[in-house]
Tab-separated table of C-alpha atoms and ligand atoms in Angstrom:
chain	number	residue	atom	x	y	z
A	9	MET	CA	5.363	-1.840	12.240
A	10	THR	CA	4.169	-2.729	8.726
A	11	ARG	CA	5.712	-0.586	6.065
A	12	ARG	CA	2.942	1.162	4.080
A	13	VAL	CA	3.337	1.824	0.379
A	14	TYR	CA	0.496	3.434	-1.556
A	15	PHE	CA	0.470	2.356	-5.207
A	16	ASP	CA	-3.144	3.181	-6.093
A	17	HIS	CA	-3.018	6.797	-7.268
A	18	SER	CA	-5.386	6.145	-10.184
A	19	ALA	CA	-8.071	5.241	-7.648
A	20	THR	CA	-7.450	8.357	-5.617
A	21	THR	CA	-4.624	10.527	-4.295
A	22	PRO	CA	-3.832	11.952	-0.877
A	23	VAL	CA	-4.852	15.598	-0.628
A	24	HIS	CA	-1.848	17.895	-1.040
A	25	PRO	CA	-1.000	19.709	2.234
A	26	GLU	CA	-1.234	23.094	0.487
A	27	VAL	CA	-4.724	22.154	-0.760
A	28	VAL	CA	-5.738	21.167	2.771
A	29	GLU	CA	-4.382	24.464	4.082
A	30	GLU	CA	-6.235	26.521	1.476
A	31	MET	CA	-9.485	24.631	2.080
A	32	TYR	CA	-9.113	24.927	5.855
A	33	ARG	CA	-8.517	28.674	5.623
A	34	PHE	CA	-11.580	28.977	3.444
A	35	LEU	CA	-13.807	26.813	5.683
A	36	LYS	CA	-12.712	28.751	8.760
A	37	ASP	CA	-13.084	32.266	7.419
A	38	ASN	CA	-15.533	32.052	4.594
A	39	PHE	CA	-18.888	30.374	4.903
A	40	GLY	CA	-20.881	32.666	2.609
A	41	ASN	CA	-23.105	31.436	-0.195
A	42	PRO	CA	-21.541	32.696	-3.447
A	43	THR	CA	-24.998	33.600	-4.745
A	44	SER	CA	-25.582	36.072	-1.854
A	45	LEU	CA	-25.076	39.735	-2.580
A	46	HIS	CA	-23.622	40.726	0.809
A	47	TYR	CA	-20.009	40.809	1.946
A	48	PHE	CA	-19.880	37.127	2.978
A	49	GLY	CA	-21.394	35.941	-0.272
A	50	GLN	CA	-19.145	38.103	-2.404
A	51	LYS	CA	-16.041	36.865	-0.613
A	52	ALA	CA	-17.046	33.298	-1.438
A	53	ARG	CA	-17.882	34.304	-5.032
A	54	LYS	CA	-14.421	35.821	-5.467
A	55	ALA	CA	-12.754	32.624	-4.231
A	56	VAL	CA	-14.898	30.456	-6.550
A	57	GLU	CA	-14.080	32.648	-9.565
A	58	GLU	CA	-10.374	32.567	-8.772
A	59	ALA	CA	-10.522	28.771	-8.638
A	60	ARG	CA	-12.368	28.747	-11.967
A	61	GLU	CA	-9.568	30.829	-13.498
A	62	LYS	CA	-6.971	28.348	-12.231
A	63	VAL	CA	-8.827	25.325	-13.630
A	64	ALA	CA	-9.415	27.116	-16.957
A	65	ALA	CA	-5.743	28.129	-17.206
A	66	ALA	CA	-4.668	24.524	-16.562
A	67	ILE	CA	-6.478	23.278	-19.697
A	68	GLY	CA	-6.137	26.347	-21.934
A	69	ALA	CA	-9.813	27.315	-21.609
A	70	SER	CA	-11.499	30.534	-20.623
A	71	PRO	CA	-13.152	30.662	-17.158
A	72	ALA	CA	-16.689	30.962	-18.575
A	73	GLU	CA	-16.218	27.571	-20.224
A	74	ILE	CA	-15.759	25.754	-16.877
A	75	VAL	CA	-18.717	24.265	-14.979
A	76	PHE	CA	-18.015	22.790	-11.556
A	77	THR	CA	-19.564	19.377	-10.899
A	78	SER	CA	-19.542	16.771	-8.141
A	79	GLY	CA	-16.721	14.890	-9.889
A	80	GLY	CA	-15.732	13.066	-13.040
A	81	THR	CA	-18.840	10.894	-13.117
A	82	GLU	CA	-21.183	13.858	-13.120
A	83	ALA	CA	-19.074	15.711	-15.686
A	84	ASP	CA	-19.225	12.695	-18.045
A	85	ASN	CA	-22.982	12.320	-17.535
A	86	MET	CA	-23.591	16.032	-18.072
A	87	ALA	CA	-21.482	16.156	-21.214
A	88	ILE	CA	-23.120	13.159	-22.866
A	89	HIS	CA	-26.725	13.788	-21.813
A	90	GLY	CA	-26.473	17.487	-22.601
A	91	VAL	CA	-25.149	16.929	-26.126
A	92	ALA	CA	-27.461	14.000	-26.850
A	93	TYR	CA	-30.697	15.767	-25.952
A	94	THR	CA	-29.781	19.185	-27.298
A	95	ASN	CA	-28.840	17.736	-30.691
A	96	ARG	CA	-31.528	15.112	-31.032
A	97	ASN	CA	-33.126	16.935	-33.928
A	98	ARG	CA	-29.838	16.574	-35.821
A	99	GLY	CA	-29.282	12.866	-35.261
A	100	ASN	CA	-29.254	10.109	-32.681
A	101	HIS	CA	-25.942	8.327	-33.148
A	102	ILE	CA	-23.198	8.304	-30.496
A	103	ILE	CA	-19.727	6.778	-30.860
A	104	THR	CA	-17.641	5.622	-27.915
A	105	SER	CA	-15.067	2.931	-27.134
A	106	ALA	CA	-15.210	-0.411	-25.353
A	107	VAL	CA	-12.647	0.667	-22.751
A	108	GLU	CA	-14.331	3.772	-21.354
A	109	HIS	CA	-14.919	4.217	-17.642
A	110	HIS	CA	-18.414	3.136	-16.594
A	111	ALA	CA	-19.319	6.801	-16.105
A	112	VAL	CA	-19.266	7.049	-19.912
A	113	LEU	CA	-20.078	3.508	-20.952
A	114	ASN	CA	-23.160	3.155	-18.765
A	115	THR	CA	-24.364	6.638	-19.714
A	116	VAL	CA	-24.282	5.898	-23.445
A	117	LYS	CA	-25.826	2.479	-22.838
A	118	ALA	CA	-28.666	4.161	-20.939
A	119	LEU	CA	-29.174	6.503	-23.908
A	120	GLY	CA	-29.210	3.426	-26.117
A	121	LYS	CA	-32.379	2.388	-24.306
A	122	GLN	CA	-33.919	5.785	-24.981
A	123	GLY	CA	-33.818	5.737	-28.758
A	124	PHE	CA	-30.184	6.653	-29.392
A	125	THR	CA	-27.982	4.376	-31.481
A	126	VAL	CA	-24.631	3.653	-29.915
A	127	THR	CA	-21.480	2.370	-31.607
A	128	ILE	CA	-18.954	0.939	-29.147
A	129	LEU	CA	-15.630	0.784	-30.966
A	130	PRO	CA	-13.180	-2.053	-30.388
A	131	VAL	CA	-9.589	-1.413	-29.310
A	132	ASP	CA	-6.301	-3.045	-30.262
A	133	GLN	CA	-4.138	-5.241	-28.028
A	134	TYR	CA	-2.859	-2.124	-26.222
A	135	GLY	CA	-6.305	-0.721	-25.488
A	136	MET	CA	-5.979	1.902	-28.240
A	137	VAL	CA	-8.847	3.139	-30.408
A	138	SER	CA	-7.931	3.681	-34.056
A	139	VAL	CA	-8.772	6.946	-35.786
A	140	GLU	CA	-9.714	4.923	-38.895
A	141	ASP	CA	-12.295	2.967	-36.890
A	142	VAL	CA	-13.784	6.235	-35.622
A	143	ALA	CA	-13.936	7.589	-39.190
A	144	ALA	CA	-15.593	4.404	-40.458
A	145	ALA	CA	-18.231	4.509	-37.698
A	146	ILE	CA	-19.411	8.054	-38.480
A	147	THR	CA	-22.803	8.321	-40.162
A	148	ASP	CA	-24.923	11.318	-41.120
A	149	LYS	CA	-26.770	10.783	-37.822
A	150	THR	CA	-23.664	11.002	-35.603
A	151	ILE	CA	-23.970	13.828	-33.063
A	152	LEU	CA	-21.339	12.893	-30.479
A	153	ILE	CA	-18.020	11.090	-30.192
A	154	THR	CA	-16.836	10.405	-26.650
A	155	ILE	CA	-13.436	8.753	-26.237
A	156	MET	CA	-11.312	8.906	-23.093
A	157	HIS	CA	-7.923	10.638	-23.070
A	158	ALA	CA	-6.112	8.026	-20.960
A	159	ASN	CA	-7.408	4.704	-19.741
A	160	ASN	CA	-7.709	4.203	-15.992
A	161	GLU	CA	-6.974	0.473	-16.028
A	162	VAL	CA	-4.082	0.164	-18.456
A	163	GLY	CA	-2.825	3.752	-18.777
A	164	THR	CA	-2.966	3.879	-22.592
A	165	ILE	CA	-3.112	7.401	-24.034
A	166	MET	CA	-5.558	7.704	-26.952
A	167	PRO	CA	-5.006	9.728	-30.183
A	168	ILE	CA	-7.411	12.424	-29.001
A	169	ALA	CA	-6.083	15.323	-31.086
A	170	GLU	CA	-6.493	13.280	-34.304
A	171	ILE	CA	-9.997	12.087	-33.390
A	172	GLY	CA	-10.884	15.674	-32.478
A	173	ARG	CA	-9.667	16.928	-35.850
A	174	LEU	CA	-11.794	14.347	-37.603
A	175	ALA	CA	-14.850	15.208	-35.481
A	176	ARG	CA	-14.401	18.893	-36.247
A	177	GLU	CA	-14.101	18.260	-40.007
A	178	LYS	CA	-17.378	16.350	-39.863
A	179	GLY	CA	-19.132	18.889	-37.605
A	180	ILE	CA	-19.597	16.341	-34.791
A	181	LEU	CA	-19.238	17.271	-31.123
A	182	PHE	CA	-16.342	15.604	-29.328
A	183	HIS	CA	-16.056	14.871	-25.602
A	184	THR	CA	-13.099	13.353	-23.801
A	185	ASP	CA	-12.899	12.001	-20.272
A	186	ALA	CA	-9.575	13.420	-19.094
A	187	VAL	CA	-10.004	12.332	-15.470
A	188	GLN	CA	-6.851	10.203	-15.532
A	189	SER	CA	-4.691	12.351	-17.794
A	190	PHE	CA	-5.324	15.775	-16.274
A	191	GLY	CA	-2.412	16.785	-14.058
A	192	LYS	CA	-0.167	14.009	-15.386
A	193	ILE	CA	0.317	14.927	-19.047
A	194	PRO	CA	-0.495	18.145	-20.935
A	195	VAL	CA	-4.239	18.605	-21.440
A	196	ASN	CA	-5.055	21.564	-23.674
A	197	VAL	CA	-8.549	21.822	-25.101
A	198	ASP	CA	-7.386	23.531	-28.298
A	199	GLU	CA	-4.513	21.173	-28.968
A	200	LEU	CA	-6.799	18.196	-28.325
A	201	ASN	CA	-9.573	19.658	-30.528
A	202	VAL	CA	-12.249	18.825	-27.955
A	203	ASP	CA	-15.605	20.487	-27.358
A	204	LEU	CA	-16.196	19.001	-23.922
A	205	LEU	CA	-13.756	17.579	-21.382
A	206	SER	CA	-14.178	16.064	-17.900
A	207	ILE	CA	-11.808	16.292	-14.946
A	208	SER	CA	-11.923	15.254	-11.294
A	209	GLY	CA	-10.338	16.702	-8.141
A	210	HIS	CA	-9.396	13.585	-6.218
A	211	LYS	CA	-7.111	12.197	-8.929
A	212	ILE	CA	-4.859	15.271	-8.746
A	213	TYR	CA	-4.238	15.555	-4.995
A	214	GLY	CA	-7.431	17.543	-4.539
A	215	PRO	CA	-10.583	16.702	-2.594
A	216	LYS	CA	-13.211	14.117	-3.503
A	217	GLY	CA	-16.690	15.097	-4.672
A	218	ILE	CA	-15.547	17.893	-6.962
A	219	GLY	CA	-14.776	17.998	-10.666
A	220	ALA	CA	-15.391	20.126	-13.690
A	221	LEU	CA	-16.781	19.941	-17.177
A	222	TYR	CA	-15.245	22.120	-19.866
A	223	ILE	CA	-17.819	23.177	-22.476
A	224	ARG	CA	-16.397	25.068	-25.435
A	225	LYS	CA	-18.117	28.390	-26.030
A	226	GLY	CA	-20.853	28.024	-28.635
A	227	THR	CA	-21.286	24.263	-28.146
A	228	ARG	CA	-24.861	23.059	-28.612
A	229	TRP	CA	-25.246	21.749	-25.089
A	230	ARG	CA	-28.050	22.318	-22.616
A	231	GLN	CA	-28.240	21.156	-19.050
A	232	THR	CA	-30.566	18.157	-18.828
A	233	LEU	CA	-29.774	16.456	-15.518
A	234	PHE	CA	-30.792	18.892	-12.746
A	235	HIS	CA	-33.523	21.439	-12.315
A	236	GLY	CA	-33.031	24.154	-9.751
A	237	GLY	CA	-31.280	27.486	-9.315
A	238	ALA	CA	-29.314	29.511	-11.840
A	239	GLN	CA	-25.855	28.632	-10.538
A	240	GLU	CA	-22.971	28.063	-12.937
A	241	ARG	CA	-24.706	30.246	-15.566
A	242	LEU	CA	-27.732	27.946	-15.627
A	243	ARG	CA	-25.512	24.984	-16.409
A	244	ARG	CA	-25.437	23.241	-13.008
A	245	ALA	CA	-28.107	23.991	-10.444
A	246	GLY	CA	-27.322	23.766	-6.726
A	247	THR	CA	-25.305	25.804	-4.226
A	248	GLU	CA	-21.643	25.533	-5.162
A	249	ASN	CA	-19.378	23.169	-3.215
A	250	THR	CA	-17.205	26.144	-2.335
A	251	PRO	CA	-14.478	24.380	-0.275
A	252	GLY	CA	-14.258	21.651	-2.914
A	253	ILE	CA	-13.990	24.217	-5.710
A	254	ILE	CA	-11.245	26.104	-3.851
A	255	GLY	CA	-9.445	22.769	-3.329
A	256	LEU	CA	-9.748	21.823	-7.001
A	257	GLY	CA	-8.419	25.224	-8.075
A	258	LYS	CA	-5.386	24.917	-5.810
A	259	ALA	CA	-4.750	21.287	-6.823
A	260	ALA	CA	-4.914	22.240	-10.522
A	261	GLU	CA	-2.484	25.104	-9.956
A	262	LEU	CA	-0.025	22.834	-8.121
A	263	ALA	CA	-0.369	20.087	-10.722
A	264	MET	CA	0.552	22.514	-13.497
A	265	ALA	CA	3.535	23.901	-11.601
A	266	ASN	CA	4.963	20.414	-10.916
A	267	MET	CA	3.804	18.358	-13.887
A	268	GLU	CA	6.925	18.287	-16.027
A	269	LYS	CA	9.305	17.434	-13.189
A	270	GLU	CA	6.929	14.942	-11.664
A	271	ALA	CA	6.209	13.169	-14.959
A	272	ALA	CA	9.951	12.697	-15.569
A	273	TYR	CA	10.432	11.322	-12.050
A	274	LEU	CA	7.441	8.972	-12.226
A	275	THR	CA	8.355	7.737	-15.707
A	276	ARG	CA	11.768	6.711	-14.372
A	277	LEU	CA	10.203	4.791	-11.459
A	278	ARG	CA	7.533	3.261	-13.712
A	279	ASP	CA	10.006	2.077	-16.342
A	280	ARG	CA	12.217	0.459	-13.726
A	281	LEU	CA	9.203	-1.265	-12.178
A	282	ILE	CA	7.997	-2.596	-15.543
A	283	ARG	CA	11.473	-3.725	-16.569
A	284	GLU	CA	12.264	-5.550	-13.351
A	285	VAL	CA	8.856	-7.144	-12.851
A	286	THR	CA	8.894	-8.605	-16.347
A	287	GLU	CA	12.536	-9.712	-15.932
A	288	LYS	CA	12.189	-11.227	-12.469
A	289	ILE	CA	8.855	-13.015	-12.809
A	290	ASP	CA	7.807	-15.557	-15.443
A	291	HIS	CA	4.465	-15.549	-17.229
A	292	VAL	CA	3.808	-11.853	-16.710
A	293	ARG	CA	2.601	-9.487	-19.389
A	294	LEU	CA	2.452	-5.745	-19.357
A	295	THR	CA	-1.053	-4.534	-20.184
A	296	GLY	CA	-1.594	-1.274	-22.044
A	297	HIS	CA	0.699	0.478	-24.478
A	298	PRO	CA	4.450	0.096	-23.830
A	299	THR	CA	5.225	3.786	-24.460
A	300	LYS	CA	1.995	5.728	-25.035
A	301	ARG	CA	0.966	5.355	-21.417
A	302	LEU	CA	0.551	7.581	-18.374
A	303	PRO	CA	3.867	8.345	-16.658
A	304	ASN	CA	2.739	6.868	-13.335
A	305	HIS	CA	0.979	3.775	-14.664
A	306	ALA	CA	2.134	0.152	-14.688
A	307	SER	CA	-0.326	-2.703	-15.133
A	308	PHE	CA	0.254	-6.397	-15.583
A	309	CYS	CA	-1.424	-9.749	-15.934
A	310	PHE	CA	0.184	-12.549	-13.955
A	311	GLU	CA	-0.840	-15.852	-15.447
A	312	PHE	CA	-2.192	-18.663	-13.249
A	313	ILE	CA	-3.074	-16.338	-10.341
A	314	GLU	CA	-6.175	-14.412	-9.361
A	315	GLY	CA	-5.643	-10.678	-9.045
A	316	GLU	CA	-7.576	-10.447	-5.839
A	317	SER	CA	-5.374	-12.953	-4.000
A	318	MET	CA	-2.324	-10.957	-5.113
A	319	LEU	CA	-3.894	-7.775	-3.789
A	320	LEU	CA	-4.688	-9.330	-0.435
A	321	SER	CA	-1.168	-10.739	-0.120
A	322	LEU	CA	0.334	-7.382	-1.060
A	323	ASP	CA	-1.923	-5.635	1.417
A	324	LEU	CA	-0.662	-7.937	4.176
A	325	GLN	CA	2.828	-6.690	3.298
A	326	GLY	CA	1.607	-3.079	3.457
A	327	ILE	CA	1.380	-2.465	-0.298
A	328	ALA	CA	-1.855	-0.976	-1.678
A	329	ALA	CA	-2.544	-1.723	-5.356
A	330	SER	CA	-5.654	-2.607	-7.362
A	331	SER	CA	-6.847	-5.254	-9.781
A	332	GLY	CA	-9.137	-5.548	-12.756
A	333	SER	CA	-11.390	-8.207	-11.357
A	334	ALA	CA	-13.815	-8.007	-8.482
A	335	CYS	CA	-14.498	-10.992	-6.358
A	336	THR	CA	-15.517	-9.441	-3.096
A	337	SER	CA	-18.932	-10.952	-3.666
A	338	GLY	CA	-17.435	-14.382	-4.267
A	339	SER	CA	-17.933	-14.160	-8.018
A	340	LEU	CA	-15.318	-13.116	-10.497
A	341	GLU	CA	-15.787	-10.817	-13.424
A	342	PRO	CA	-12.716	-9.844	-15.417
A	343	SER	CA	-12.276	-6.238	-16.424
A	344	HIS	CA	-14.186	-5.130	-19.522
A	345	VAL	CA	-11.062	-3.228	-20.585
A	346	LEU	CA	-8.777	-6.267	-20.552
A	347	LEU	CA	-11.351	-8.408	-22.321
A	348	ALA	CA	-11.801	-5.731	-24.995
A	349	MET	CA	-8.025	-5.854	-25.540
A	350	GLY	CA	-8.344	-9.540	-26.406
A	351	ILE	CA	-6.788	-10.825	-23.183
A	352	PRO	CA	-8.304	-14.234	-22.402
A	353	HIS	CA	-10.624	-14.490	-19.388
A	354	GLU	CA	-8.286	-16.666	-17.377
A	355	VAL	CA	-5.341	-14.292	-17.914
A	356	ALA	CA	-7.418	-11.173	-17.243
A	357	HIS	CA	-8.185	-12.583	-13.801
A	358	GLY	CA	-4.549	-12.131	-12.847
A	359	SER	CA	-4.456	-8.394	-13.456
A	360	ILE	CA	-2.866	-5.888	-11.154
A	361	ARG	CA	-2.467	-2.139	-11.452
A	362	ILE	CA	0.349	-0.187	-9.835
A	363	THR	CA	-0.170	3.548	-10.084
A	364	LEU	CA	2.591	5.696	-8.678
A	365	GLY	CA	2.440	9.101	-7.092
A	366	ARG	CA	4.696	11.963	-6.133
A	367	ASP	CA	5.498	10.506	-2.703
A	368	ASN	CA	6.678	7.144	-4.016
A	369	THR	CA	10.410	6.465	-3.973
A	370	GLU	CA	13.003	4.076	-5.407
A	371	GLU	CA	12.848	2.310	-2.028
A	372	ASP	CA	9.121	1.664	-2.540
A	373	ILE	CA	9.945	0.014	-5.861
A	374	ASP	CA	12.757	-2.008	-4.193
A	375	TYR	CA	10.280	-3.175	-1.564
A	376	PHE	CA	7.696	-4.204	-4.174
A	377	LEU	CA	10.327	-6.077	-6.170
A	378	GLU	CA	11.417	-7.876	-3.021
A	379	VAL	CA	7.914	-8.809	-1.887
A	380	MET	CA	6.223	-9.654	-5.181
A	381	PRO	CA	8.206	-12.675	-6.520
A	382	PRO	CA	7.626	-14.839	-3.398
A	383	ILE	CA	3.930	-13.875	-3.381
A	384	VAL	CA	3.606	-14.978	-7.004
A	385	GLU	CA	5.494	-18.190	-6.316
A	386	ARG	CA	3.351	-19.050	-3.286
A	387	LEU	CA	0.055	-18.233	-4.989
A	388	ARG	CA	0.979	-20.194	-8.097
A	389	ALA	CA	1.863	-23.197	-5.963
A	390	MET	CA	-1.595	-22.999	-4.335
A	391	SER	CA	-3.488	-21.937	-7.425
A	392	PRO	CA	-6.151	-23.993	-9.143
A	393	LEU	CA	-5.399	-21.864	-12.208
A	394	ASP	CA	-2.962	-24.172	-13.945
A	395	GLN	CA	-3.456	-25.104	-17.556
A	396	GLU	CA	-5.595	-28.116	-16.707
A	397	THR	CA	-8.214	-26.152	-14.807
A	398	GLU	CA	-8.195	-22.953	-16.849
A	399	PHE	CA	-11.333	-23.988	-18.681
A	400	ALA	CA	-13.234	-24.731	-15.511
A	401	LEU	CA	-12.597	-21.166	-14.349
A	402	SER	CA	-13.607	-19.631	-17.676
A	403	ASP	CA	-16.878	-21.505	-17.460
A	404	ARG	CA	-17.467	-20.167	-13.981
A	405	CYS	CA	-16.718	-16.618	-15.082
A	406	ASN	CA	-18.902	-16.769	-18.121
A	407	GLY	CA	-21.700	-17.764	-15.830
A	408	CYS	CA	-21.198	-15.044	-13.218
A	409	ARG	CA	-22.647	-11.590	-13.524
A	410	ALA	CA	-21.056	-9.368	-10.877
A	411	SER	CA	-22.194	-5.836	-11.582
A	412	HIS	CA	-19.271	-3.998	-10.051
A	413	SER	CA	-15.566	-3.570	-10.691
A	414	CYS	CA	-12.628	-2.839	-8.421
A	415	HIS	CA	-11.267	-0.310	-10.870
A	416	VAL	CA	-11.963	3.361	-10.336
B	510	PLP	N1	-13.428	8.618	-15.545
B	510	PLP	C1	-12.296	7.951	-15.292
B	510	PLP	C2	-11.381	7.600	-16.421
B	510	PLP	C3	-11.966	7.603	-13.979
B	510	PLP	O1	-10.853	6.926	-13.747
B	510	PLP	C4	-12.852	7.981	-12.943
B	510	PLP	C5	-12.571	7.631	-11.550
B	510	PLP	O2	-12.291	6.559	-11.192
B	510	PLP	C6	-14.030	8.670	-13.262
B	510	PLP	C7	-14.286	8.976	-14.576
B	510	PLP	C8	-15.004	9.090	-12.200
B	510	PLP	O3	-14.513	10.191	-11.480
B	510	PLP	P1	-15.133	10.542	-10.039
B	510	PLP	O4	-14.571	9.538	-9.095
B	510	PLP	O5	-14.637	11.931	-9.760
B	510	PLP	O6	-16.603	10.487	-10.171
């Protein structure tokens, strides 16, 4: 039987058994609509409010500041749209970074077509935004800064507290996408100086299709995406996803209880993986910051190989990882994150992301280190991506326009 190793926890995580249990108990015994006034409704309401308290406690917020959403994407959209339209009379300038998730990047780009001015800040070789660049981009029309807490592709942790301090000094609202950092490193809305913050359930061993947006009390933000009922204090219309909310609450509670121990364990595995991969294999570079990175995150570029062929070969050996380029459609588009970091097209094609989780073991790392070098050797022997043909591939990539990415 093929050994199965799951190394794609930044894409999604298995649901924790205790979360499953809690959700099952709720689904079985509690089908009420939390808006209903009767016994069934009030039982559901109580469970939703308890989950809200758990999520709020996990980020140092108060429960009234938490709005449940359908996930990280909706939370990002709600944060940005809500601030942009509510503050339009004050200005129309939004600042973000070139390495944001598409949930942010495409939202600000869409606003750019509706009369807003968008500054997309560059990053350094590690994928880091500089506080000085943020300061220099601010104008008297700036109403929102949105910069992610930790990058999904390369794991780099941004200087959010410093950017938040700057935003506060200038009276500008500050949102961070904490989808990848929440549950892995401390996320406290006061320490980070944020006004709005997005999280998602399925990245923290909770269910998919549920997330939350933190909106600091007093923030000039009005719901602009949905019209409907008065749920979530008029901030998110639609009957609550009660089982999802209960699952998110439980997952957040478990993440907080285990975070410190788990981060230490995963950092040890991650550091060994990075050390041995870069020692054992030639022409490999670590992508992302060497130390300011998520504890579970290792990402590399293997020169002269396409990421997708590595992924397929790894999958045949039972190892699930992800890459920064998408060629399922037969065209290749390197990751916007790697390109923004100055990694050349042809090198960015050879990207691979290994994101560890609580069930991974030293033996999983041993297995990867055993399987990977021969895969690299074989693919390089077959690869058209030697120095002579590099340019041919860059030409092809410049010409292709795939609209999707493997990275989530
Ligand atoms: N933001 C980041 C940084 C992510 O990694 C993801 C998920 O891949 C999202 C937002 C979107 O979250 P969701 O899948 O809950 O919509």
